[in-house]
CSV table of C-alpha atoms in Angstrom, one decimal:
chain,number,residue,atom,x,y,z
A,283,GLU,CA,0.0,0.0,0.0
A,284,CYS,CA,1.2,3.5,-0.8
A,285,TYR,CA,-0.3,6.7,0.7
A,286,CYS,CA,0.4,10.4,-0.1
A,287,GLY,CA,-0.6,13.6,1.6
A,288,ASN,CA,0.5,16.9,3.0
A,289,ALA,CA,0.3,15.9,6.7
A,290,LEU,CA,-0.2,13.0,9.0
A,291,ILE,CA,-3.8,13.0,10.1
A,292,ASN,CA,-6.0,11.4,12.8
A,293,GLY,CA,-3.5,11.7,15.5
A,294,PRO,CA,-0.9,9.1,14.6
A,295,ALA,CA,1.6,7.9,17.3
A,296,LEU,CA,5.3,7.2,16.8
A,297,ALA,CA,6.0,3.5,16.9
A,298,ALA,CA,9.2,1.5,17.2
A,299,GLU,CA,11.1,1.3,13.9
A,300,SER,CA,11.3,-2.5,14.3
A,301,GLN,CA,7.5,-2.7,13.9
A,302,CYS,CA,7.8,-1.6,10.3
A,303,ASP,CA,9.1,-5.0,9.3
A,304,LYS,CA,7.5,-5.8,6.0
A,305,ALA,CA,9.7,-6.0,2.9
A,306,CYS,CA,8.7,-3.7,0.0
A,307,SER,CA,7.2,-5.6,-2.9
A,308,GLY,CA,9.3,-3.6,-5.4
A,309,ASN,CA,12.5,-3.9,-3.5
A,310,PRO,CA,12.7,-6.7,-0.8
A,311,THR,CA,15.9,-5.1,0.6
A,312,GLN,CA,13.8,-2.1,1.9
A,313,LYS,CA,11.0,-2.0,4.5
A,314,CYS,CA,7.5,-0.8,3.6
A,315,GLY,CA,5.7,-0.5,6.9
A,316,GLY,CA,4.0,-3.3,8.8
A,317,ALA,CA,0.6,-4.3,10.2
A,318,SER,CA,-1.2,-1.0,10.9
A,319,ARG,CA,2.3,0.7,10.6
A,320,MET,CA,3.6,3.1,8.0
A,321,THR,CA,7.1,3.9,7.0
A,322,ILE,CA,7.0,7.7,6.6
A,323,PHE,CA,9.0,9.9,4.2
A,324,ALA,CA,8.7,13.7,4.0
A,325,THR,CA,10.4,16.4,1.8
A,326,GLY,CA,10.2,19.1,4.5
A,327,ASN,CA,8.9,19.7,8.0
A,328,LEU,CA,6.4,17.0,8.9
A,329,THR,CA,3.0,18.1,10.1
A,330,VAL,CA,1.1,15.8,12.5
A,331,LEU,CA,-2.5,16.5,13.1
A,332,ASP,CA,-4.7,15.2,15.9
A,333,VAL,CA,-8.0,13.4,15.3
A,334,PRO,CA,-10.4,16.0,13.8
A,335,VAL,CA,-13.1,17.7,15.8
A,336,PRO,CA,-15.7,20.3,15.1
A,337,GLN,CA,-14.2,23.7,15.3
A,338,LYS,CA,-15.5,25.4,18.4
A,339,THR,CA,-12.7,28.0,19.2
A,340,ASN,CA,-10.9,30.7,17.2
A,341,LEU,CA,-13.9,31.2,15.1
A,342,PRO,CA,-14.2,34.5,13.0
A,343,GLY,CA,-16.3,37.3,14.4
A,344,LYS,CA,-19.1,36.3,16.8
A,345,TRP,CA,-19.8,32.9,15.4
A,346,GLU,CA,-20.7,30.1,17.8
A,347,TYR,CA,-20.7,26.4,17.2
A,348,LYS,CA,-24.2,24.8,17.5
A,349,GLY,CA,-23.9,21.1,16.5
A,350,CYS,CA,-24.7,18.7,13.7
A,351,LEU,CA,-27.9,19.0,11.6
A,352,SER,CA,-29.7,16.5,9.3
A,353,GLU,CA,-31.4,18.1,6.4
A,354,GLY,CA,-35.0,17.3,5.6
A,355,VAL,CA,-35.7,14.7,2.9
A,356,GLY,CA,-35.2,16.4,-0.5
A,357,ARG,CA,-34.8,19.8,1.2
A,358,ARG,CA,-31.9,22.1,1.8
A,359,VAL,CA,-31.7,24.0,5.0
A,360,TRP,CA,-30.0,26.9,3.3
A,361,LYS,CA,-30.2,27.6,-0.5
A,362,TYR,CA,-27.0,29.7,-0.7
A,363,GLN,CA,-24.3,27.1,-1.5
A,364,THR,CA,-20.7,27.5,-2.4
A,365,ILE,CA,-18.4,24.6,-3.3
A,366,LEU,CA,-14.9,25.1,-1.9
A,367,THR,CA,-13.0,22.0,-3.0
A,368,LYS,CA,-9.7,23.0,-1.5
A,369,THR,CA,-10.3,25.8,1.1
A,370,ASN,CA,-13.6,24.9,2.9
A,371,SER,CA,-13.4,25.3,6.7
A,372,ALA,CA,-15.4,26.9,9.4
A,373,THR,CA,-13.3,30.1,9.1
A,374,GLU,CA,-13.6,30.3,5.3
A,375,CYS,CA,-17.3,29.5,5.1
A,376,LEU,CA,-18.5,31.5,8.0
A,377,SER,CA,-16.5,34.6,7.0
A,378,ARG,CA,-18.3,34.5,3.7
A,379,CYS,CA,-21.7,34.2,5.4
A,380,SER,CA,-21.2,37.1,7.7
A,381,GLU,CA,-19.7,39.3,5.0
A,382,PHE,CA,-23.1,39.1,3.2
A,383,GLY,CA,-25.2,39.5,6.3
A,384,PHE,CA,-26.2,35.9,7.1
A,385,MET,CA,-26.4,35.0,10.7
A,386,ALA,CA,-26.4,31.2,10.3
A,387,GLY,CA,-24.2,28.9,8.2
A,388,GLY,CA,-22.4,25.6,8.0
A,389,MET,CA,-20.4,23.0,6.1
A,390,GLU,CA,-21.6,19.8,4.5
A,391,TYR,CA,-19.8,16.8,3.0
A,392,GLY,CA,-16.4,18.5,3.4
A,393,THR,CA,-16.5,20.9,0.4
A,394,GLU,CA,-19.9,22.5,0.7
A,395,CYS,CA,-20.5,25.9,2.4
A,396,PHE,CA,-24.1,27.0,3.1
A,397,CYS,CA,-25.3,30.4,4.4
A,398,GLY,CA,-28.8,31.4,5.6
A,399,ASP,CA,-30.8,32.3,8.7
A,400,VAL,CA,-31.6,30.3,11.8
A,401,VAL,CA,-35.3,30.4,11.1
A,402,ASP,CA,-34.6,28.4,7.9
A,403,ILE,CA,-33.8,25.3,10.1
A,404,GLU,CA,-37.4,24.9,11.3
A,405,THR,CA,-38.8,25.8,7.9
A,406,ALA,CA,-36.7,23.0,6.3
A,407,SER,CA,-37.7,20.5,9.0
A,408,ALA,CA,-34.0,19.9,9.8
A,409,THR,CA,-33.2,17.9,13.0
A,410,VAL,CA,-30.3,17.9,15.4
A,411,ARG,CA,-28.1,14.8,15.1
A,412,PRO,CA,-25.3,13.3,17.2
A,413,GLU,CA,-22.0,15.0,16.7
A,414,ASN,CA,-20.4,11.9,15.4
A,415,GLU,CA,-22.5,11.9,12.2
A,416,CYS,CA,-20.7,15.1,11.1
A,417,LYS,CA,-17.3,13.5,10.4
A,418,THR,CA,-16.1,14.6,7.0
A,419,VAL,CA,-12.7,16.4,7.3
A,420,CYS,CA,-12.5,20.0,6.0
A,421,PRO,CA,-10.2,20.3,3.0
A,422,GLY,CA,-9.2,23.7,4.1
A,423,ASP,CA,-8.2,22.7,7.6
A,424,GLN,CA,-7.9,19.0,8.3
A,425,ARG,CA,-7.9,19.6,12.1
A,426,TYR,CA,-11.7,20.0,11.9
A,427,TYR,CA,-14.9,18.4,10.5
A,428,CYS,CA,-17.1,19.9,7.9
A,429,GLY,CA,-20.4,18.0,8.2
A,430,GLY,CA,-21.0,14.8,6.4
A,431,GLY,CA,-23.4,13.2,3.8
A,432,GLY,CA,-26.7,15.0,4.3
A,433,ARG,CA,-25.3,16.5,7.6
A,434,LEU,CA,-24.3,20.1,8.4
A,435,THR,CA,-21.8,21.2,11.0
A,436,TRP,CA,-23.6,24.4,11.7
A,437,TYR,CA,-23.0,27.7,13.5
A,438,ALA,CA,-24.9,30.9,14.4
A,439,TRP,CA,-23.8,34.4,15.0
A,440,SER,CA,-24.1,35.5,18.6
A,441,LEU,CA,-27.4,37.3,19.4
A,442,ASP,CA,-25.5,39.3,22.0
A,443,ASP,CA,-23.9,41.3,19.2
A,444,PRO,CA,-26.0,40.7,16.0
A,445,LEU,CA,-24.8,41.7,12.6
A,446,TYR,CA,-27.7,44.1,12.3
A,447,LYS,CA,-30.4,45.5,14.5
A,448,TRP,CA,-33.8,46.6,13.4
A,449,THR,CA,-35.5,49.6,15.1
A,450,TYR,CA,-39.2,50.4,14.6
A,451,ALA,CA,-41.0,53.6,15.0
A,452,SER,CA,-44.2,53.6,17.2
A,453,GLY,CA,-47.4,55.6,17.4
A,454,ASN,CA,-48.0,58.2,14.7
A,455,ASP,CA,-44.4,57.9,13.5
A,456,ALA,CA,-44.9,54.3,12.6
A,457,GLY,CA,-47.7,55.0,10.1
A,458,GLN,CA,-50.0,52.1,9.1
A,459,TYR,CA,-51.0,49.8,6.2
A,460,ARG,CA,-54.6,49.4,5.5
A,461,PHE,CA,-56.9,48.6,2.6
A,462,PHE,CA,-57.4,51.9,0.8
A,463,VAL,CA,-59.4,51.5,-2.4
A,464,PRO,CA,-60.0,48.6,-4.8
A,465,GLY,CA,-57.5,48.7,-7.7
A,466,VAL,CA,-58.2,48.7,-11.4
A,467,VAL,CA,-54.8,47.8,-12.8
A,468,VAL,CA,-51.5,46.1,-12.1
A,469,PRO,CA,-49.2,49.0,-12.9
A,470,LEU,CA,-45.9,49.1,-14.6
A,471,LEU,CA,-45.2,52.6,-13.3
A,472,THR,CA,-46.9,54.5,-10.5
A,473,THR,CA,-46.3,58.3,-10.1
A,474,LEU,CA,-47.5,60.8,-7.5
A,475,GLY,CA,-48.5,63.8,-9.5
A,476,VAL,CA,-48.1,67.5,-8.6
A,477,ASN,CA,-52.0,67.6,-8.6
A,478,GLY,CA,-52.1,65.4,-5.5
A,479,LYS,CA,-53.3,62.4,-7.5
A,480,VAL,CA,-51.6,59.2,-8.5
A,481,GLN,CA,-51.0,58.1,-12.1
A,482,PHE,CA,-50.8,54.4,-13.2
A,483,ILE,CA,-49.7,53.0,-16.5
A,484,GLU,CA,-49.7,49.3,-17.4
A,485,LYS,CA,-48.3,46.9,-19.9
A,486,ALA,CA,-50.7,46.6,-22.8
A,487,GLY,CA,-53.0,43.5,-22.4
A,488,THR,CA,-52.5,43.0,-18.6
A,489,GLY,CA,-55.6,44.9,-17.6
A,490,PRO,CA,-59.3,44.6,-18.4
A,491,PRO,CA,-60.3,44.0,-22.0
A,492,ASN,CA,-60.0,47.2,-24.1
A,493,SER,CA,-58.1,48.9,-21.4
A,494,THR,CA,-56.6,52.3,-22.2
A,495,GLY,CA,-53.5,51.3,-20.2
A,496,ALA,CA,-53.6,54.5,-18.1
A,497,PHE,CA,-55.5,55.5,-14.9
A,498,GLU,CA,-55.5,58.2,-12.3
A,499,LEU,CA,-56.5,57.9,-8.7
A,500,ASP,CA,-57.8,60.7,-6.5
A,501,PRO,CA,-57.0,59.5,-2.9
A,502,SER,CA,-59.4,62.2,-1.5
A,503,LEU,CA,-62.3,60.3,-3.1
A,504,ALA,CA,-61.2,56.8,-2.0
A,505,GLY,CA,-64.5,56.2,-0.3
A,506,ASP,CA,-66.3,56.4,-3.7
A,507,PHE,CA,-64.8,54.0,-6.1
A,508,SER,CA,-66.6,55.4,-9.2
A,509,LYS,CA,-65.2,58.9,-8.5
A,510,ALA,CA,-61.8,57.9,-7.2
A,511,TRP,CA,-60.6,56.4,-10.5
A,512,ARG,CA,-60.4,58.2,-13.8
A,513,THR,CA,-59.7,56.3,-17.1
A,514,MET,CA,-57.0,58.2,-19.0
A,515,ARG,CA,-56.3,58.0,-22.7
A,516,GLY,CA,-53.7,59.0,-25.2
A,517,LEU,CA,-51.2,56.2,-25.0
A,518,LYS,CA,-50.6,54.9,-28.5
A,519,THR,CA,-47.9,52.2,-28.0
A,520,ASP,CA,-47.0,49.6,-25.4
A,521,VAL,CA,-45.1,51.1,-22.4
A,522,PHE,CA,-43.9,47.7,-21.0
A,523,CYS,CA,-40.3,48.0,-19.8
A,524,SER,CA,-40.2,51.8,-20.3
A,525,ALA,CA,-38.7,54.5,-18.1
A,526,GLY,CA,-40.5,57.3,-16.4
A,527,MET,CA,-39.5,60.7,-15.0
A,528,THR,CA,-41.2,63.8,-13.5
A,529,LEU,CA,-39.9,67.0,-15.2
A,530,PRO,CA,-38.6,69.8,-13.0
A,531,ASP,CA,-41.1,72.4,-14.2
A,532,LYS,CA,-43.9,74.2,-12.5
A,533,ALA,CA,-46.5,71.9,-14.2
A,534,GLY,CA,-44.8,68.8,-12.9
A,535,ARG,CA,-45.1,67.1,-16.3
A,536,GLN,CA,-44.5,63.4,-16.5
A,537,ILE,CA,-42.6,61.8,-19.3
A,538,ASN,CA,-42.4,58.1,-20.3
A,539,VAL,CA,-39.8,56.8,-22.8
A,540,GLY,CA,-39.1,53.5,-24.5
A,541,GLY,CA,-41.2,50.4,-24.5
A,542,TRP,CA,-41.9,46.9,-25.6
A,543,SER,CA,-41.1,46.5,-29.3
A,544,GLY,CA,-41.3,48.2,-32.7
A,545,THR,CA,-42.5,51.8,-32.6
A,546,SER,CA,-43.1,51.6,-28.8
A,547,THR,CA,-39.3,51.4,-28.2
A,548,PHE,CA,-39.0,54.9,-29.6
A,549,GLY,CA,-41.9,56.2,-27.7
A,550,ILE,CA,-42.0,59.6,-25.9
A,551,ARG,CA,-45.2,60.2,-23.9
A,552,LEU,CA,-46.1,63.3,-21.9
A,553,TYR,CA,-48.8,64.0,-19.3
A,554,THR,CA,-49.5,67.4,-17.7
A,555,PRO,CA,-51.3,66.9,-14.4
A,556,ASP,CA,-54.3,69.1,-13.8
A,557,GLY,CA,-57.1,69.3,-11.4
A,558,SER,CA,-56.7,68.9,-7.6
A,559,PRO,CA,-57.9,66.6,-4.8
A,560,GLY,CA,-61.6,66.4,-5.1
A,561,THR,CA,-61.6,68.4,-8.4
A,562,ALA,CA,-61.9,66.5,-11.7
A,563,SER,CA,-58.9,66.3,-14.0
A,564,ILE,CA,-59.3,66.2,-17.8
A,565,ASN,CA,-55.8,66.1,-19.3
A,566,ASP,CA,-54.7,62.8,-21.0
A,567,TRP,CA,-51.4,61.4,-22.1
A,568,GLN,CA,-50.0,62.7,-25.4
A,569,GLU,CA,-48.0,60.5,-27.8
A,570,ASN,CA,-47.2,61.1,-31.5
A,571,ALA,CA,-44.2,59.2,-32.9
A,572,ALA,CA,-44.4,61.2,-36.1
A,573,GLU,CA,-43.6,64.4,-34.2
A,574,ILE,CA,-41.3,63.3,-31.4
A,575,LYS,CA,-39.4,60.1,-30.6
A,576,LEU,CA,-36.1,58.8,-29.3
A,577,GLN,CA,-33.1,58.6,-31.6
A,578,LYS,CA,-32.7,54.9,-30.7
A,579,GLY,CA,-35.4,52.4,-29.8
A,580,ARG,CA,-35.0,51.3,-26.2
A,581,TRP,CA,-36.4,48.4,-24.2
A,582,TYR,CA,-35.5,48.6,-20.5
A,583,PRO,CA,-33.7,52.0,-20.6
A,584,SER,CA,-33.2,54.2,-17.6
A,585,GLY,CA,-34.0,57.9,-17.4
A,586,MET,CA,-32.7,60.6,-15.2
A,587,ILE,CA,-33.2,64.4,-14.8
A,588,MET,CA,-29.8,66.0,-15.0
A,589,SER,CA,-28.8,69.0,-12.8
A,590,ASN,CA,-29.4,71.4,-15.8
A,591,GLY,CA,-33.0,70.0,-16.3
A,592,SER,CA,-32.1,67.9,-19.4
A,593,MET,CA,-33.1,64.2,-19.4
A,594,LEU,CA,-30.4,61.5,-19.8
A,595,ILE,CA,-31.6,58.3,-21.4
A,596,VAL,CA,-29.3,55.3,-20.9
A,597,GLY,CA,-28.9,51.9,-22.4
A,598,GLY,CA,-31.5,49.2,-23.2
A,599,GLN,CA,-32.0,46.8,-26.1
A,600,ASP,CA,-33.7,47.4,-29.4
A,601,GLY,CA,-36.7,45.3,-28.4
A,602,SER,CA,-37.7,42.4,-26.1
A,603,ASN,CA,-34.4,40.4,-25.6
A,604,GLY,CA,-33.0,42.1,-28.7
A,605,ALA,CA,-29.7,43.5,-29.7
A,606,PRO,CA,-28.0,45.9,-27.2
A,607,VAL,CA,-28.4,49.7,-27.5
A,608,PRO,CA,-25.2,50.6,-25.6
A,609,SER,CA,-25.6,54.3,-25.8
A,610,LEU,CA,-26.8,57.6,-24.1
A,611,GLU,CA,-29.0,60.3,-25.5
A,612,ILE,CA,-30.3,63.6,-24.3
A,613,LEU,CA,-33.8,65.0,-24.3
A,614,PRO,CA,-34.6,67.5,-25.6
A,615,ARG,CA,-32.4,66.3,-28.4
A,616,VAL,CA,-28.8,67.6,-28.3
A,617,GLY,CA,-26.6,66.0,-30.9
A,618,GLY,CA,-26.5,62.3,-31.6
A,619,VAL,CA,-26.3,59.3,-29.4
A,620,ILE,CA,-23.0,58.5,-27.5
A,621,GLU,CA,-21.8,55.0,-27.5
A,622,MET,CA,-20.6,53.5,-24.2
A,623,ASP,CA,-18.2,50.5,-24.3
A,624,TRP,CA,-19.1,49.5,-20.7
A,625,LEU,CA,-22.7,49.0,-21.7
A,626,ARG,CA,-21.8,46.9,-24.8
A,627,ARG,CA,-19.4,44.8,-22.8
A,628,THR,CA,-21.9,43.9,-20.0
A,629,ASP,CA,-25.0,43.3,-22.2
A,630,PRO,CA,-27.5,41.7,-21.5
A,631,TYR,CA,-27.0,42.1,-17.7
A,632,ASN,CA,-27.1,45.9,-17.5
A,633,LEU,CA,-30.7,46.8,-18.3
A,634,TYR,CA,-32.4,49.5,-16.2
A,635,PRO,CA,-29.0,50.7,-15.1
A,636,PHE,CA,-28.8,52.7,-11.9
A,637,ILE,CA,-28.1,56.4,-12.6
A,638,PHE,CA,-28.0,59.3,-10.1
A,639,VAL,CA,-26.8,62.9,-10.0
A,640,LEU,CA,-24.2,63.2,-7.3
A,641,PRO,CA,-24.3,66.2,-5.0
A,642,GLY,CA,-20.5,66.8,-5.5
A,643,GLY,CA,-20.8,66.7,-9.3
A,644,GLY,CA,-20.8,63.9,-11.7
A,645,ILE,CA,-23.3,61.1,-12.5
A,646,PHE,CA,-23.2,57.7,-10.8
A,647,ALA,CA,-23.8,54.8,-13.1
A,648,GLY,CA,-24.2,51.3,-11.7
A,649,TYR,CA,-24.7,48.3,-14.1
A,650,PHE,CA,-24.2,44.5,-13.8
A,651,ASN,CA,-21.5,44.3,-11.1
A,652,GLU,CA,-19.7,47.5,-12.0
A,653,ALA,CA,-20.0,51.2,-11.2
A,654,ARG,CA,-18.4,54.4,-12.4
A,655,ILE,CA,-18.8,58.2,-12.2
A,656,LEU,CA,-19.3,60.1,-15.4
A,657,ASP,CA,-18.6,63.7,-16.4
A,658,PRO,CA,-22.1,65.3,-16.9
A,659,ALA,CA,-20.8,67.4,-19.8
A,660,THR,CA,-18.8,64.8,-21.8
A,661,PHE,CA,-20.0,61.6,-20.3
A,662,GLU,CA,-16.4,60.4,-20.1
A,663,THR,CA,-15.5,58.3,-17.1
A,664,ILE,CA,-14.1,60.4,-14.2
A,665,ARG,CA,-13.6,57.4,-11.9
A,666,THR,CA,-14.1,53.7,-12.1
A,667,LEU,CA,-15.4,52.5,-8.7
A,668,PRO,CA,-14.7,49.1,-7.0
A,669,GLN,CA,-16.7,46.1,-8.1
A,670,ILE,CA,-20.2,45.9,-6.6
A,671,PRO,CA,-20.4,42.7,-4.5
A,672,GLY,CA,-22.7,40.1,-5.9
A,673,ASN,CA,-24.1,37.4,-3.6
A,674,VAL,CA,-22.6,35.0,-1.1
A,675,ASN,CA,-22.4,32.0,-3.5
A,676,ASN,CA,-21.1,34.2,-6.4
A,677,PRO,CA,-19.4,37.4,-5.5
A,678,ASN,CA,-19.3,38.3,-9.2
A,679,ALA,CA,-23.1,38.2,-9.7
A,680,GLY,CA,-24.8,41.3,-11.1
A,681,ARG,CA,-27.6,43.5,-9.8
A,682,THR,CA,-29.3,45.2,-12.7
A,683,TYR,CA,-32.0,43.6,-14.8
A,684,PRO,CA,-32.4,40.8,-15.6
A,685,LEU,CA,-30.8,40.1,-12.3
A,686,GLU,CA,-33.7,41.9,-10.5
A,687,GLY,CA,-31.9,44.3,-8.2
A,688,ALA,CA,-32.9,47.9,-7.3
A,689,ALA,CA,-31.1,51.0,-6.1
A,690,MET,CA,-31.9,54.2,-4.3
A,691,MET,CA,-30.1,57.2,-2.9
A,692,PHE,CA,-30.4,58.0,0.8
A,693,PRO,CA,-31.6,61.6,1.6
A,694,GLN,CA,-29.1,64.1,2.8
A,695,TYR,CA,-29.7,66.6,5.5
A,696,ALA,CA,-28.3,70.1,6.4
A,697,PRO,CA,-25.5,71.0,6.5
A,698,TYR,CA,-25.0,68.3,3.8
A,699,SER,CA,-21.5,67.4,4.9
A,700,ASP,CA,-22.0,63.7,5.3
A,701,PRO,CA,-20.9,61.4,2.4
A,702,VAL,CA,-23.7,60.5,0.0
A,703,SER,CA,-25.0,56.9,0.5
A,704,GLU,CA,-26.7,54.6,-1.9
A,705,ALA,CA,-28.4,51.2,-1.4
A,706,VAL,CA,-28.2,48.6,-4.1
A,707,SER,CA,-30.2,45.5,-3.6
A,708,LEU,CA,-29.9,42.0,-5.2
A,709,ASP,CA,-32.5,39.3,-5.7
A,710,ASN,CA,-31.2,36.6,-7.9
A,711,ASP,CA,-29.8,33.1,-7.6
A,712,LEU,CA,-27.9,33.1,-10.9
A,713,ASP,CA,-24.3,32.0,-11.1
């Protein structure tokens, strides 16, 4: 028998050399171990490891060892899995989990790292098992066990010092959720108008038969369904996957650009809010592609009001799952479109890119797993920002559509000296 490795494992003891008394089959003049005995050779310092145990000390952060879990039949306790064939250990796995905000995690079958929340254990009908059922050695640290077949060596972050704490307002500050008024549409875009009413537009065909695709709600009349809702008209093309903005003018006009396919991808639609709470509105949407349209057809573009009042339209595709439109354009039209290599390079995972005017100057652009700051005059890159983290089982995952993330800027308060902050969410399981 011939064995190879980087260390002696399972707590071997030094035996008398005379007990290695078996002649080697390839050279009878040499000795090749004996009964339960090994003749050992090493090229450097020899590492001897004790019998493995679950790692209970020297854990990262505030992690605490909890025991051995059996997963429910055909069910994972935690869905966020990373395979670490050479490096898996409690330290490696749990550091990943806490970095992404998970307060429970564990290792299974040596190479598998899972992250999630403690509540998932009950949901998955997992059960506590004897510790000796989690006896697969960690490839990243052979002193310890990393679960077993269908068994998790699991840990939880200490509740004495949680990774995050939620605070909740009370009384009038907390507000409330309640049934307000029956709806008439599943909206694509919802906008609070300057007239105190709420405008809804829908993807064509998702509402009632012969729907106009546009409605306005007067919250002050919520007690009277027939008066609260107004059917709007004027949309000529499908607004599905379009972008919407409110113009910085006294009228608070709303603009909607892009759309589903064909002519609708070039669409520019305008609505000027009128009326007031309790007073009827009569204005409708206006759209006429023969008079005004985008320079490029765009499905899933983003729109942003620039600091000078112009509108920046970014990215998209030329129709549903079509060719990329990796460019910018300005409304009202100023020159032609401007091609962006970073949009072309990251297609199709950059739709509905995140764009914001920064208080200190420049435009933030976030797309896929990248971000940069653009010059608002030339749109050249001023600064390339660090990669946006993905998810725990794929740090390179993206966040913009079709990867289903969202972004928002946090408000700033006087004297406006704090750094600006932005939240970018992620909701995908793609690798």
